[in-house]
mmCIF file of C-alpha atoms in Angstrom:
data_model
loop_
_atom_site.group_PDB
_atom_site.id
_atom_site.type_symbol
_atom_site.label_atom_id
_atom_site.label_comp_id
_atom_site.label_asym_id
_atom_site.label_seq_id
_atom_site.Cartn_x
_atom_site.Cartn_y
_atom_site.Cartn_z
ATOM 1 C CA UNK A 1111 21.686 7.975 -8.841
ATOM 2 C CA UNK A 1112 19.125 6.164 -6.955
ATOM 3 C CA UNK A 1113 19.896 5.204 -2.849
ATOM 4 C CA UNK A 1114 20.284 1.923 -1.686
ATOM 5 C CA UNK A 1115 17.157 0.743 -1.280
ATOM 6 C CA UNK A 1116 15.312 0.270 1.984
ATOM 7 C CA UNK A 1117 12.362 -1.993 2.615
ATOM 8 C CA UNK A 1118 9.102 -0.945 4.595
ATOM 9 C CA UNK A 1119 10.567 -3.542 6.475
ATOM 10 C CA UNK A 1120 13.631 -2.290 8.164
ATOM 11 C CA UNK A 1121 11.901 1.317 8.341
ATOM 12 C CA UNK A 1122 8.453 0.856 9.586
ATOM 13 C CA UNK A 1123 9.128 1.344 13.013
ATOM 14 C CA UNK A 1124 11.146 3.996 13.598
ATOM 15 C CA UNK A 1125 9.542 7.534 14.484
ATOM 16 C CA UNK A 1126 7.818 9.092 12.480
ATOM 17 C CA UNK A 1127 7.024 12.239 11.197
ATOM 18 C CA UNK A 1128 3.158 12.499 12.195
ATOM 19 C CA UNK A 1129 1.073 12.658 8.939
ATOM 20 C CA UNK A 1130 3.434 14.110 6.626
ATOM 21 C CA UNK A 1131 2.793 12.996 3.169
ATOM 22 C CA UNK A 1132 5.458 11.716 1.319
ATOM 23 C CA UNK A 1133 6.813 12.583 -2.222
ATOM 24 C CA UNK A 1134 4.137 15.431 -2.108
ATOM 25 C CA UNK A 1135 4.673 17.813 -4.394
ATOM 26 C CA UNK A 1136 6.258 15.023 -7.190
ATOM 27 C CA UNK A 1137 3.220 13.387 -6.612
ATOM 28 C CA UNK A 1138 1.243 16.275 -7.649
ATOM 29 C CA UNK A 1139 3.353 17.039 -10.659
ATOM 30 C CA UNK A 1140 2.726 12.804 -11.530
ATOM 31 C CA UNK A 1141 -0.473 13.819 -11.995
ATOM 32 C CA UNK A 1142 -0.710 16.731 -14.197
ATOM 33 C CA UNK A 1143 -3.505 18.252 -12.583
ATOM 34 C CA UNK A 1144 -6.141 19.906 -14.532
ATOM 35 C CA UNK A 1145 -8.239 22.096 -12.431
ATOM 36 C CA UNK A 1146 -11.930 21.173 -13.462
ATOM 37 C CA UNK A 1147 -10.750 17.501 -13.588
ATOM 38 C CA UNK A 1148 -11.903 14.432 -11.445
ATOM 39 C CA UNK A 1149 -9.337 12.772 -9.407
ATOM 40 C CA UNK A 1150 -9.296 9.397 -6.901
ATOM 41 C CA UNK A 1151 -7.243 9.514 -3.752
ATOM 42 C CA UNK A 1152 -7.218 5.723 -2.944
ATOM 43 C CA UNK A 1153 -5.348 5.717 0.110
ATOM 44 C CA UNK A 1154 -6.695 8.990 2.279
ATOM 45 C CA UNK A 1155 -4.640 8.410 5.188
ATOM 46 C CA UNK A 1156 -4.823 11.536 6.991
ATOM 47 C CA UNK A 1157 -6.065 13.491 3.806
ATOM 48 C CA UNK A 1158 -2.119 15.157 3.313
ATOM 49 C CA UNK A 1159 -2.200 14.102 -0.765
ATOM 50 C CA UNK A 1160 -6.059 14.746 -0.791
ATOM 51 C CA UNK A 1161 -5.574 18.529 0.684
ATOM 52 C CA UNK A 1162 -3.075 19.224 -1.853
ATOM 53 C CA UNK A 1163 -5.394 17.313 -4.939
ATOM 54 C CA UNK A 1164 -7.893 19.890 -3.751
ATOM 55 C CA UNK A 1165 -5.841 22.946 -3.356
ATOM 56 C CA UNK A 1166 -4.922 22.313 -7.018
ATOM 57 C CA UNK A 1167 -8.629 21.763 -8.076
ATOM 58 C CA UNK A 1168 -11.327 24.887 -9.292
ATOM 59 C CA UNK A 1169 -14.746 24.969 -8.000
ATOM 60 C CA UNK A 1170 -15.502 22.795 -10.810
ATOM 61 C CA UNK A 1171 -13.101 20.064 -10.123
ATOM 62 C CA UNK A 1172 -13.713 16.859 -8.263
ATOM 63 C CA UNK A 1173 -11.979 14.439 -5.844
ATOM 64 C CA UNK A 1174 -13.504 10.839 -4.220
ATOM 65 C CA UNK A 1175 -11.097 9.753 -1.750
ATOM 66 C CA UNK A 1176 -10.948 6.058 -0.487
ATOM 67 C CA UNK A 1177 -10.212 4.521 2.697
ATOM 68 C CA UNK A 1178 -11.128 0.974 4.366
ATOM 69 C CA UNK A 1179 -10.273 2.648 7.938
ATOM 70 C CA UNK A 1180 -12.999 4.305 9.965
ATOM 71 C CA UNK A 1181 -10.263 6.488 11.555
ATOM 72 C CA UNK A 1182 -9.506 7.765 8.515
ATOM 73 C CA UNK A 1183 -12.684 8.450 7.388
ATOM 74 C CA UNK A 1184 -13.731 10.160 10.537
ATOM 75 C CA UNK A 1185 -10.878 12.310 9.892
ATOM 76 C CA UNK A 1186 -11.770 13.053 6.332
ATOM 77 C CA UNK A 1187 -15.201 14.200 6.983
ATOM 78 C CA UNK A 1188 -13.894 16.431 10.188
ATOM 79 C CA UNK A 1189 -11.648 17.776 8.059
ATOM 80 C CA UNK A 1190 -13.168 17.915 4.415
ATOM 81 C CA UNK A 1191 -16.754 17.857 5.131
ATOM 82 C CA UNK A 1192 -18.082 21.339 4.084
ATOM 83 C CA UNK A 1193 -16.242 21.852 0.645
ATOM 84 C CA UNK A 1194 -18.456 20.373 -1.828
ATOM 85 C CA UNK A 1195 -15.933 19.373 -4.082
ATOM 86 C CA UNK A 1196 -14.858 16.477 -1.637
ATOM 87 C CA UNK A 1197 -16.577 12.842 -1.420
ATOM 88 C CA UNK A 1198 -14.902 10.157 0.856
ATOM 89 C CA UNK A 1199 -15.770 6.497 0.114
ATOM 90 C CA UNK A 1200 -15.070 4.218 3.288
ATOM 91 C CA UNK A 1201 -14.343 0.931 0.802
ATOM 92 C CA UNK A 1202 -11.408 -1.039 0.016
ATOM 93 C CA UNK A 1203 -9.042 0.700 -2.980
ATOM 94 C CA UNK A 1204 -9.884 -2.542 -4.956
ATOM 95 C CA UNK A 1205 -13.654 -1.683 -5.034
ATOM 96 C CA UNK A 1206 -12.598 1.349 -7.601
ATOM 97 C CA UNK A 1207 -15.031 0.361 -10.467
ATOM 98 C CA UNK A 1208 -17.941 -0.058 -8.316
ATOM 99 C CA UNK A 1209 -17.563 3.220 -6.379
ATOM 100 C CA UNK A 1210 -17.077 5.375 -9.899
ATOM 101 C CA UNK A 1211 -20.301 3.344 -11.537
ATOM 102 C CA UNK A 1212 -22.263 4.840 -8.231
ATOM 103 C CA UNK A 1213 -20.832 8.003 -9.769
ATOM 104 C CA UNK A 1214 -20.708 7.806 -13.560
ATOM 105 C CA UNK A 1215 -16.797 8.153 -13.622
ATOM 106 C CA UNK A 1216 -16.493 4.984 -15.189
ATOM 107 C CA UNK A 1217 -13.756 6.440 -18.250
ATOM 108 C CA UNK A 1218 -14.156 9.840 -17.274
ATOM 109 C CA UNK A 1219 -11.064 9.817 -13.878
ATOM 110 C CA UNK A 1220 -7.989 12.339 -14.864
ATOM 111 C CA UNK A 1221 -5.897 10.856 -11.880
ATOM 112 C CA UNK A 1222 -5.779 7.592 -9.663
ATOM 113 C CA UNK A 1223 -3.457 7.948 -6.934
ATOM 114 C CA UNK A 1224 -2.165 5.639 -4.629
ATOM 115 C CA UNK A 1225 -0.315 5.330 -1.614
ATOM 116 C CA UNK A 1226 0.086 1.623 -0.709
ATOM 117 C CA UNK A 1227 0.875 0.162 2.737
ATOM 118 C CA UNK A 1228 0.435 0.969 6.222
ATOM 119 C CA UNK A 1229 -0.140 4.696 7.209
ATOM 120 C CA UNK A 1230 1.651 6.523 10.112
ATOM 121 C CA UNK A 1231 -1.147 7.063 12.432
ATOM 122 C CA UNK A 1232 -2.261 3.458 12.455
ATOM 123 C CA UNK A 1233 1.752 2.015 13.302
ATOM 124 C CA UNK A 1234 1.687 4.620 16.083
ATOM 125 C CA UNK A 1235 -1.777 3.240 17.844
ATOM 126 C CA UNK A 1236 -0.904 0.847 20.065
ATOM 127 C CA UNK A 1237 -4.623 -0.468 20.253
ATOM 128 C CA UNK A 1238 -4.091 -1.136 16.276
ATOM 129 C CA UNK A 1239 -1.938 -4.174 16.479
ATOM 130 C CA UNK A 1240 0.451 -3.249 13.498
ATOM 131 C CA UNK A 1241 3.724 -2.727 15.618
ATOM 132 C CA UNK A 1242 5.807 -4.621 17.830
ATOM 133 C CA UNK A 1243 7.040 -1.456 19.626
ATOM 134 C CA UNK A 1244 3.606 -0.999 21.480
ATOM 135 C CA UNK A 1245 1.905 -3.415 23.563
ATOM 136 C CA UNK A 1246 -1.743 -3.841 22.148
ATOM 137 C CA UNK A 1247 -4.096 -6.192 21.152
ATOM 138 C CA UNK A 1248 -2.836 -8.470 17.640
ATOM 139 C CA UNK A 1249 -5.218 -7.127 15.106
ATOM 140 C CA UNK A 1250 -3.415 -5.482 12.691
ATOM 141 C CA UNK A 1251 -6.565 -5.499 10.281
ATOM 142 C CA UNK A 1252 -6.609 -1.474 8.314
ATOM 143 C CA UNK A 1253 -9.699 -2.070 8.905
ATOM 144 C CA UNK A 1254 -11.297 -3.612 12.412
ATOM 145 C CA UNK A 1255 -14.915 -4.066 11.214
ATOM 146 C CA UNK A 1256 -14.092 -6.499 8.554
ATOM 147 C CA UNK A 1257 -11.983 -9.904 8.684
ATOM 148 C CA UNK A 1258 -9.929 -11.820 10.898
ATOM 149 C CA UNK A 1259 -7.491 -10.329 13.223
ATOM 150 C CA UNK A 1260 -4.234 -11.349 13.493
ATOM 151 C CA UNK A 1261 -4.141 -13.014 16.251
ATOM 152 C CA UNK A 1262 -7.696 -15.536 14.864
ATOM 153 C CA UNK A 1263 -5.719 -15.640 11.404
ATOM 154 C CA UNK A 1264 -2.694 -17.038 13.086
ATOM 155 C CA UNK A 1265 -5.355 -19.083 15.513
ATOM 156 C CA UNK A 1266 -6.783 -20.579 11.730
ATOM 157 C CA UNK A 1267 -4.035 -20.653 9.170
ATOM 158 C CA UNK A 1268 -2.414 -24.211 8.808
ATOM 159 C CA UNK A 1269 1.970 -24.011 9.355
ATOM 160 C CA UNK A 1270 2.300 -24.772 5.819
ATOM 161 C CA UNK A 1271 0.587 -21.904 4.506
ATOM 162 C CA UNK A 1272 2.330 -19.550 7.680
ATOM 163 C CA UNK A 1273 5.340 -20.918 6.227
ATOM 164 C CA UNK A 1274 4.970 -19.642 2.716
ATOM 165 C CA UNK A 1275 3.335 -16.550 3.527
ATOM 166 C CA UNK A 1276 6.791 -15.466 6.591
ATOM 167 C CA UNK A 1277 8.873 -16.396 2.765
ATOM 168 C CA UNK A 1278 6.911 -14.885 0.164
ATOM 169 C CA UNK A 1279 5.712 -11.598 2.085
ATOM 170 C CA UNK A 1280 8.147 -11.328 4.669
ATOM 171 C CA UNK A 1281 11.403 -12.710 2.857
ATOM 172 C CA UNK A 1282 11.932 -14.712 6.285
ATOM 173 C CA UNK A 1283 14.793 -16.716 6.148
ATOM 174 C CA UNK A 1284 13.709 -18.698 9.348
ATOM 175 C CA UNK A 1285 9.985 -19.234 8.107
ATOM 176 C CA UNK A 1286 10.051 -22.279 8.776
ATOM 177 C CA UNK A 1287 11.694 -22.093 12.823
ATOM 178 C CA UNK A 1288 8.892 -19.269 12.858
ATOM 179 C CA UNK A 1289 5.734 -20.611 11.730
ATOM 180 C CA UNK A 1290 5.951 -23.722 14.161
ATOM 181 C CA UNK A 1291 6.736 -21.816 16.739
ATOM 182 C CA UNK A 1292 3.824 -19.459 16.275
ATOM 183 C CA UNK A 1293 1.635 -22.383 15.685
ATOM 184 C CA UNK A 1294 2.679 -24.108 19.123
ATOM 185 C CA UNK A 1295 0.734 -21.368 20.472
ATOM 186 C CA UNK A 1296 -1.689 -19.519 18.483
ATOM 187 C CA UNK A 1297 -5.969 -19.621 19.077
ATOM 188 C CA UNK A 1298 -4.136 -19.448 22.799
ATOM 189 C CA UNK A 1299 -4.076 -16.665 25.983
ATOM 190 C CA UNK A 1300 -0.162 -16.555 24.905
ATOM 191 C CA UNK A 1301 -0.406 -14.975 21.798
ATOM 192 C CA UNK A 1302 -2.675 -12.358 21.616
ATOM 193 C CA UNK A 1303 -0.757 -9.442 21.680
ATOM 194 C CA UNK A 1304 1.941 -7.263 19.692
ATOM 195 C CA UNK A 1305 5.063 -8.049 22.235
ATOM 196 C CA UNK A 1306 3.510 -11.981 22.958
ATOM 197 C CA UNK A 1307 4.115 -12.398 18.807
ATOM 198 C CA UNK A 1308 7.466 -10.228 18.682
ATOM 199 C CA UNK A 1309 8.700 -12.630 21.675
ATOM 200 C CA UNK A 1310 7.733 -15.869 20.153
ATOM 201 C CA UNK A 1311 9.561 -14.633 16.760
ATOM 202 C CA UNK A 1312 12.403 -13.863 19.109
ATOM 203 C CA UNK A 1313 13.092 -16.755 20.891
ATOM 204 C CA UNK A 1314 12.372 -18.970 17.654
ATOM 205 C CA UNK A 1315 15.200 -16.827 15.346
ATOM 206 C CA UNK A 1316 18.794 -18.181 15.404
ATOM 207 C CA UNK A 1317 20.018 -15.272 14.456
ATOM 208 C CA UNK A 1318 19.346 -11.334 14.709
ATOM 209 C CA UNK A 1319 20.483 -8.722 12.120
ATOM 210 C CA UNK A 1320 22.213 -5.634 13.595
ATOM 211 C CA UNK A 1321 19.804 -2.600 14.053
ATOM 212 C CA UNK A 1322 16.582 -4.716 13.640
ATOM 213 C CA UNK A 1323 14.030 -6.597 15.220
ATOM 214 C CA UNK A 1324 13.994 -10.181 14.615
ATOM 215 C CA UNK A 1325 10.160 -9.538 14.381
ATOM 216 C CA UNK A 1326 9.662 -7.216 11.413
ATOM 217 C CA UNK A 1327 10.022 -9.081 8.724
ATOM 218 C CA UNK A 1328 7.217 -11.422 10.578
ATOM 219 C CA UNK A 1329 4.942 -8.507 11.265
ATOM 220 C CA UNK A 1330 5.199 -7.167 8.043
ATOM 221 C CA UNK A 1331 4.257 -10.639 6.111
ATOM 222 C CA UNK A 1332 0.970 -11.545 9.231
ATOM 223 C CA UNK A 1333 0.089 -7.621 7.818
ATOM 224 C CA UNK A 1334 0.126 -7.980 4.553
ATOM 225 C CA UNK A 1335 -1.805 -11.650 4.538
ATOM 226 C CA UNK A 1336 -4.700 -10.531 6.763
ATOM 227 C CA UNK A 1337 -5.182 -7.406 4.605
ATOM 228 C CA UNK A 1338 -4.541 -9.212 1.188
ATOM 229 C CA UNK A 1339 -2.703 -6.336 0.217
ATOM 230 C CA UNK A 1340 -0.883 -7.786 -2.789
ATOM 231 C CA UNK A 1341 -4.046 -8.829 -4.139
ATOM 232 C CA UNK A 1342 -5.796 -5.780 -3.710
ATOM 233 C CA UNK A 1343 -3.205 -3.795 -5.192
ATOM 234 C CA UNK A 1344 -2.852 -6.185 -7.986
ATOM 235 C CA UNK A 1345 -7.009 -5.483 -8.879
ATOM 236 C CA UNK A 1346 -7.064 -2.102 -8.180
ATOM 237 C CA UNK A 1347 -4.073 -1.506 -10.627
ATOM 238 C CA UNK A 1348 -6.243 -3.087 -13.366
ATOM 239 C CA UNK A 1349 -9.614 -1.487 -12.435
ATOM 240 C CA UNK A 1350 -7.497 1.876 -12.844
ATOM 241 C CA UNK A 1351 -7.441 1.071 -16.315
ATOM 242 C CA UNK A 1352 -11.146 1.168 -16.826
ATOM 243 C CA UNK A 1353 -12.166 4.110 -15.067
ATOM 244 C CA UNK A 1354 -9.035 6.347 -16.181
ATOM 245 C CA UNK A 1355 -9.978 8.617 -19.117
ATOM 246 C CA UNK A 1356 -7.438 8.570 -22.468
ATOM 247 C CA UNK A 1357 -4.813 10.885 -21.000
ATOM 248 C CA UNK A 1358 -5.199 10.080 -17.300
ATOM 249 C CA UNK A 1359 -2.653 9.780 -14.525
ATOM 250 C CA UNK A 1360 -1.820 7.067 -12.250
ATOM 251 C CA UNK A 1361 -0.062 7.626 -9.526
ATOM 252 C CA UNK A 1362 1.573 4.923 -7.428
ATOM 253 C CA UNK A 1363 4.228 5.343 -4.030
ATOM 254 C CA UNK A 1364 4.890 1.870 -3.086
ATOM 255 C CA UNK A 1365 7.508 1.324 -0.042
ATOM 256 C CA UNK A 1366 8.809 -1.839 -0.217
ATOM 257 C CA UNK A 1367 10.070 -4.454 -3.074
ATOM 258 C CA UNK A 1368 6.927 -6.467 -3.053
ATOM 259 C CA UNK A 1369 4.640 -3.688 -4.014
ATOM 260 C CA UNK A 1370 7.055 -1.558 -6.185
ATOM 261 C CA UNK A 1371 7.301 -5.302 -7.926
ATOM 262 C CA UNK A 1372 4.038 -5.757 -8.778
ATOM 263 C CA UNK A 1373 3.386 -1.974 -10.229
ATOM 264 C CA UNK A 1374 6.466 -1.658 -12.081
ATOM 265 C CA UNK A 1375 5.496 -4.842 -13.653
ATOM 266 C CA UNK A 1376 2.122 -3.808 -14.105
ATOM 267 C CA UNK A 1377 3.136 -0.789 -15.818
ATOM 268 C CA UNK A 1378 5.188 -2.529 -18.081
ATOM 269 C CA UNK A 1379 3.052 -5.014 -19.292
ATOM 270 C CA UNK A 1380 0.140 -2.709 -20.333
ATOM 271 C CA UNK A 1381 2.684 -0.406 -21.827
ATOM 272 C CA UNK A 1382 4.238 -2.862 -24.420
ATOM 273 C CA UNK A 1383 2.206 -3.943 -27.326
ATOM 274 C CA UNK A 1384 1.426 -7.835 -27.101
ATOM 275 C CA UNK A 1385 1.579 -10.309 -30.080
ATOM 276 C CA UNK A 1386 -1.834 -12.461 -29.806
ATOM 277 C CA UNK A 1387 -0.084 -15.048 -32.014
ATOM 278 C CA UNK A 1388 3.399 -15.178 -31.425
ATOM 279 C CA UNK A 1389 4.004 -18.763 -32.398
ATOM 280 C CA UNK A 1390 2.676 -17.848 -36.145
ATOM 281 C CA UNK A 1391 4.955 -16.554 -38.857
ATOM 282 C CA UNK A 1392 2.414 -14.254 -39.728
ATOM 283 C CA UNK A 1393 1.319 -11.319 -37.975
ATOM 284 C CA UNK A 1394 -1.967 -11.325 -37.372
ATOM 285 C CA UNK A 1395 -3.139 -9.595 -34.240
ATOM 286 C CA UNK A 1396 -1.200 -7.403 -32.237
ATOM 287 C CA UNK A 1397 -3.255 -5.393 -28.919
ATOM 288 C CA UNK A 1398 -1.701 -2.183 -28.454
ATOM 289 C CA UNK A 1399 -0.474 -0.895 -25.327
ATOM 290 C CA UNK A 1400 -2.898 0.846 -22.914
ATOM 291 C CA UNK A 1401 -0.605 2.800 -21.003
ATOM 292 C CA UNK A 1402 2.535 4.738 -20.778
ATOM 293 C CA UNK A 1403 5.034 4.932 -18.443
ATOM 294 C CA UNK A 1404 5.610 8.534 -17.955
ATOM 295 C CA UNK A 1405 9.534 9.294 -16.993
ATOM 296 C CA UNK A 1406 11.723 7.131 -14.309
ATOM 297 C CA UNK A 1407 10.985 6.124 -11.302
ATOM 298 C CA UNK A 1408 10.976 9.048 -8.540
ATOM 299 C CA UNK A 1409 12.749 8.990 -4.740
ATOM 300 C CA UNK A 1410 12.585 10.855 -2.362
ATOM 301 C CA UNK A 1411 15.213 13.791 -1.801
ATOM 302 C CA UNK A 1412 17.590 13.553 1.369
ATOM 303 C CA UNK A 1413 16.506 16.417 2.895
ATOM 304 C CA UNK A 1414 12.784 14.416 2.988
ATOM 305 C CA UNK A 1415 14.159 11.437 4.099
ATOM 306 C CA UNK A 1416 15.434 13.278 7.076
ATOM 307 C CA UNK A 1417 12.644 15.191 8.058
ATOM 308 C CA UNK A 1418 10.510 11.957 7.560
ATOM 309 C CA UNK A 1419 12.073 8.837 7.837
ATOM 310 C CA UNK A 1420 9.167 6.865 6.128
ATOM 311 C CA UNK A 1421 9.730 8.034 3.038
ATOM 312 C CA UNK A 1422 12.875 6.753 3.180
ATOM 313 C CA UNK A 1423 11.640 3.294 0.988
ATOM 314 C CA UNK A 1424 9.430 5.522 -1.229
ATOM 315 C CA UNK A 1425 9.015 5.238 -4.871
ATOM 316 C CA UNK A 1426 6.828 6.871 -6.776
ATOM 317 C CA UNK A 1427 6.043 5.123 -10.787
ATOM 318 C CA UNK A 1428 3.643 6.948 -12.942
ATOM 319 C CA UNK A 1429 1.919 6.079 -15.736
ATOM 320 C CA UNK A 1430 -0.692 7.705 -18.392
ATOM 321 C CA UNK A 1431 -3.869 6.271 -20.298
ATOM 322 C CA UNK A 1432 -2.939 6.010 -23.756
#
């Protein structure tokens, strides 16, 4: 029976286990490993799911891991450097068809996995921007090099759009009391930090829930905009599909309902046959499915959830190349 469910939301601030990969060994049974295969770690992290891809690989077999965070790549080639089967890409996850032409993967990946949203080691830097616990700068960008910080995108976006984006990414109830506050004082010396931001949500919410900040649900939704998560997890989903070979895994731990919403859906979609016609009383073109969901949705177990709260929200959907 599956646990109430929990959004990124109400657990992304809490301590947290440091690196500890979540759903690890279901992941690895998700995807079927074969040892001289070629496998694509989109979200390295800290490299917990990519150690245990390798561990499971021959000399023969391959992995390219992914990661738009210089931290993270630092890490990886500390860490991975000297075994040969090991390539780390430091690239968006939704630049997946590019980096496996570079390679001639393109059709030829046994396993895509993914494991969306926000990493431990980047809520827990202060100078990162991503939580409201730690005074830092408002950046919140995965990665620094690229984009617009928080604290510029709420200095450019109009309230209209702030609005929409506290509702659709946030599920803000206040949006609205929110985004004009934020707006009375964004592009200024008053909101350019983490606790300036969580204050301003503060004073601006009617209401607090019990056992949460008033600003995570506004965090969560700044995060996700100046990342464009959703959209990048949207295109990577369907670039999967052209550099998985027939029989490949993918992979996918989402942690909150926006994500798990777009890959269950995803999932679904490319695993039900589609009538090109459906208006006609004749049959005449029907595009089989693609994919295939492979078994139910997978939690974490309770012992996990204790020994790492994060993974708490996790859920793991797989899928196979048909």
């Amino acid at each position: 029976m599956r646990r109430p469910e929990v959004k990124q939301s109400e657990a992304s601030h809490e301590p947290l286990t440091p690196h500890a990969p979540v759903l690890l060994e279901e992941s690895l049974r998700a995807l079927a490993i074969d040892p001289d295969g070629r496998y694509i770690d989109g979200t390295f992290g800290r490299g917990g799911h990519s150690g245990a891809i390798l561990n499971a690989l021959s000399p023969s077999g391959r992995l390219l891991a992914i990661d738009q965070d210089p931290e993270a790549v630092k890490w990886a080639k500390q860490t991975f450097s000297a075994d040969p089967r090991f390539d780390i890409a430091h690239a968006r996850f939704d630049e997946l068809v590019q980096l496996c032409e570079a390679r001639d993967w393109v059709g030829k990946v046994n396993g895509v996995f993914l494991d969306i949203g926000v990493s431990s080691p980047q809520l827990d830097e202060a100078e990162r921007g991503f939580s409201f616990m730690r005074e830092g700068p408002l950046d919140m960008r995965m990665n620094p090099e690229a984009g617009l910080s928080a604290a510029q995108w709420l200095a450019e976006v109009d309230e209209k759009t702030l609005v929409k984006v506290l509702r659709d990414y946030g599920e803000e109830r206040f949006a609205g009391r929110i985004a004009k506050a934020i707006k009375a004082v964004s592009g200024t010396p008053e909101l350019q930090t983490t606790t300036q931001l969580a204050e301003v949500v503060k004073a601006a919410s009617p209401k607090t829930e019990r056992h949460k900040h008033p600003a995570t649900r506004t965090f969560q939704a700044v995060r996700i905009a100046v990342n464009r998560e959703l959209e990048g997890l949207a295109s990577v989903l369907t670039q999967s599909l052209t550099v998985l070979a027939p029989g490949g895994r993918l992979a996918v731990i989402s942690f909150h309902s926006l994500e798990d919403r777009i890959v269950k859906r995803f999932i679904r979609e490319h695993a039900t046959a589609k009538d090109l016609y459906p208006a006609s009383p004749i049959e005449i073109e029907v595009v089989a499915p693609v994919l295939k969901k492979v078994g139910k949705p997978v939690f974490p177990s309770e012992t996990e959830c204790q020994r790492n709260p994060r993974a708490r929200s996790a859920v793991l959907r797989v899928a196979q190349k048909l």
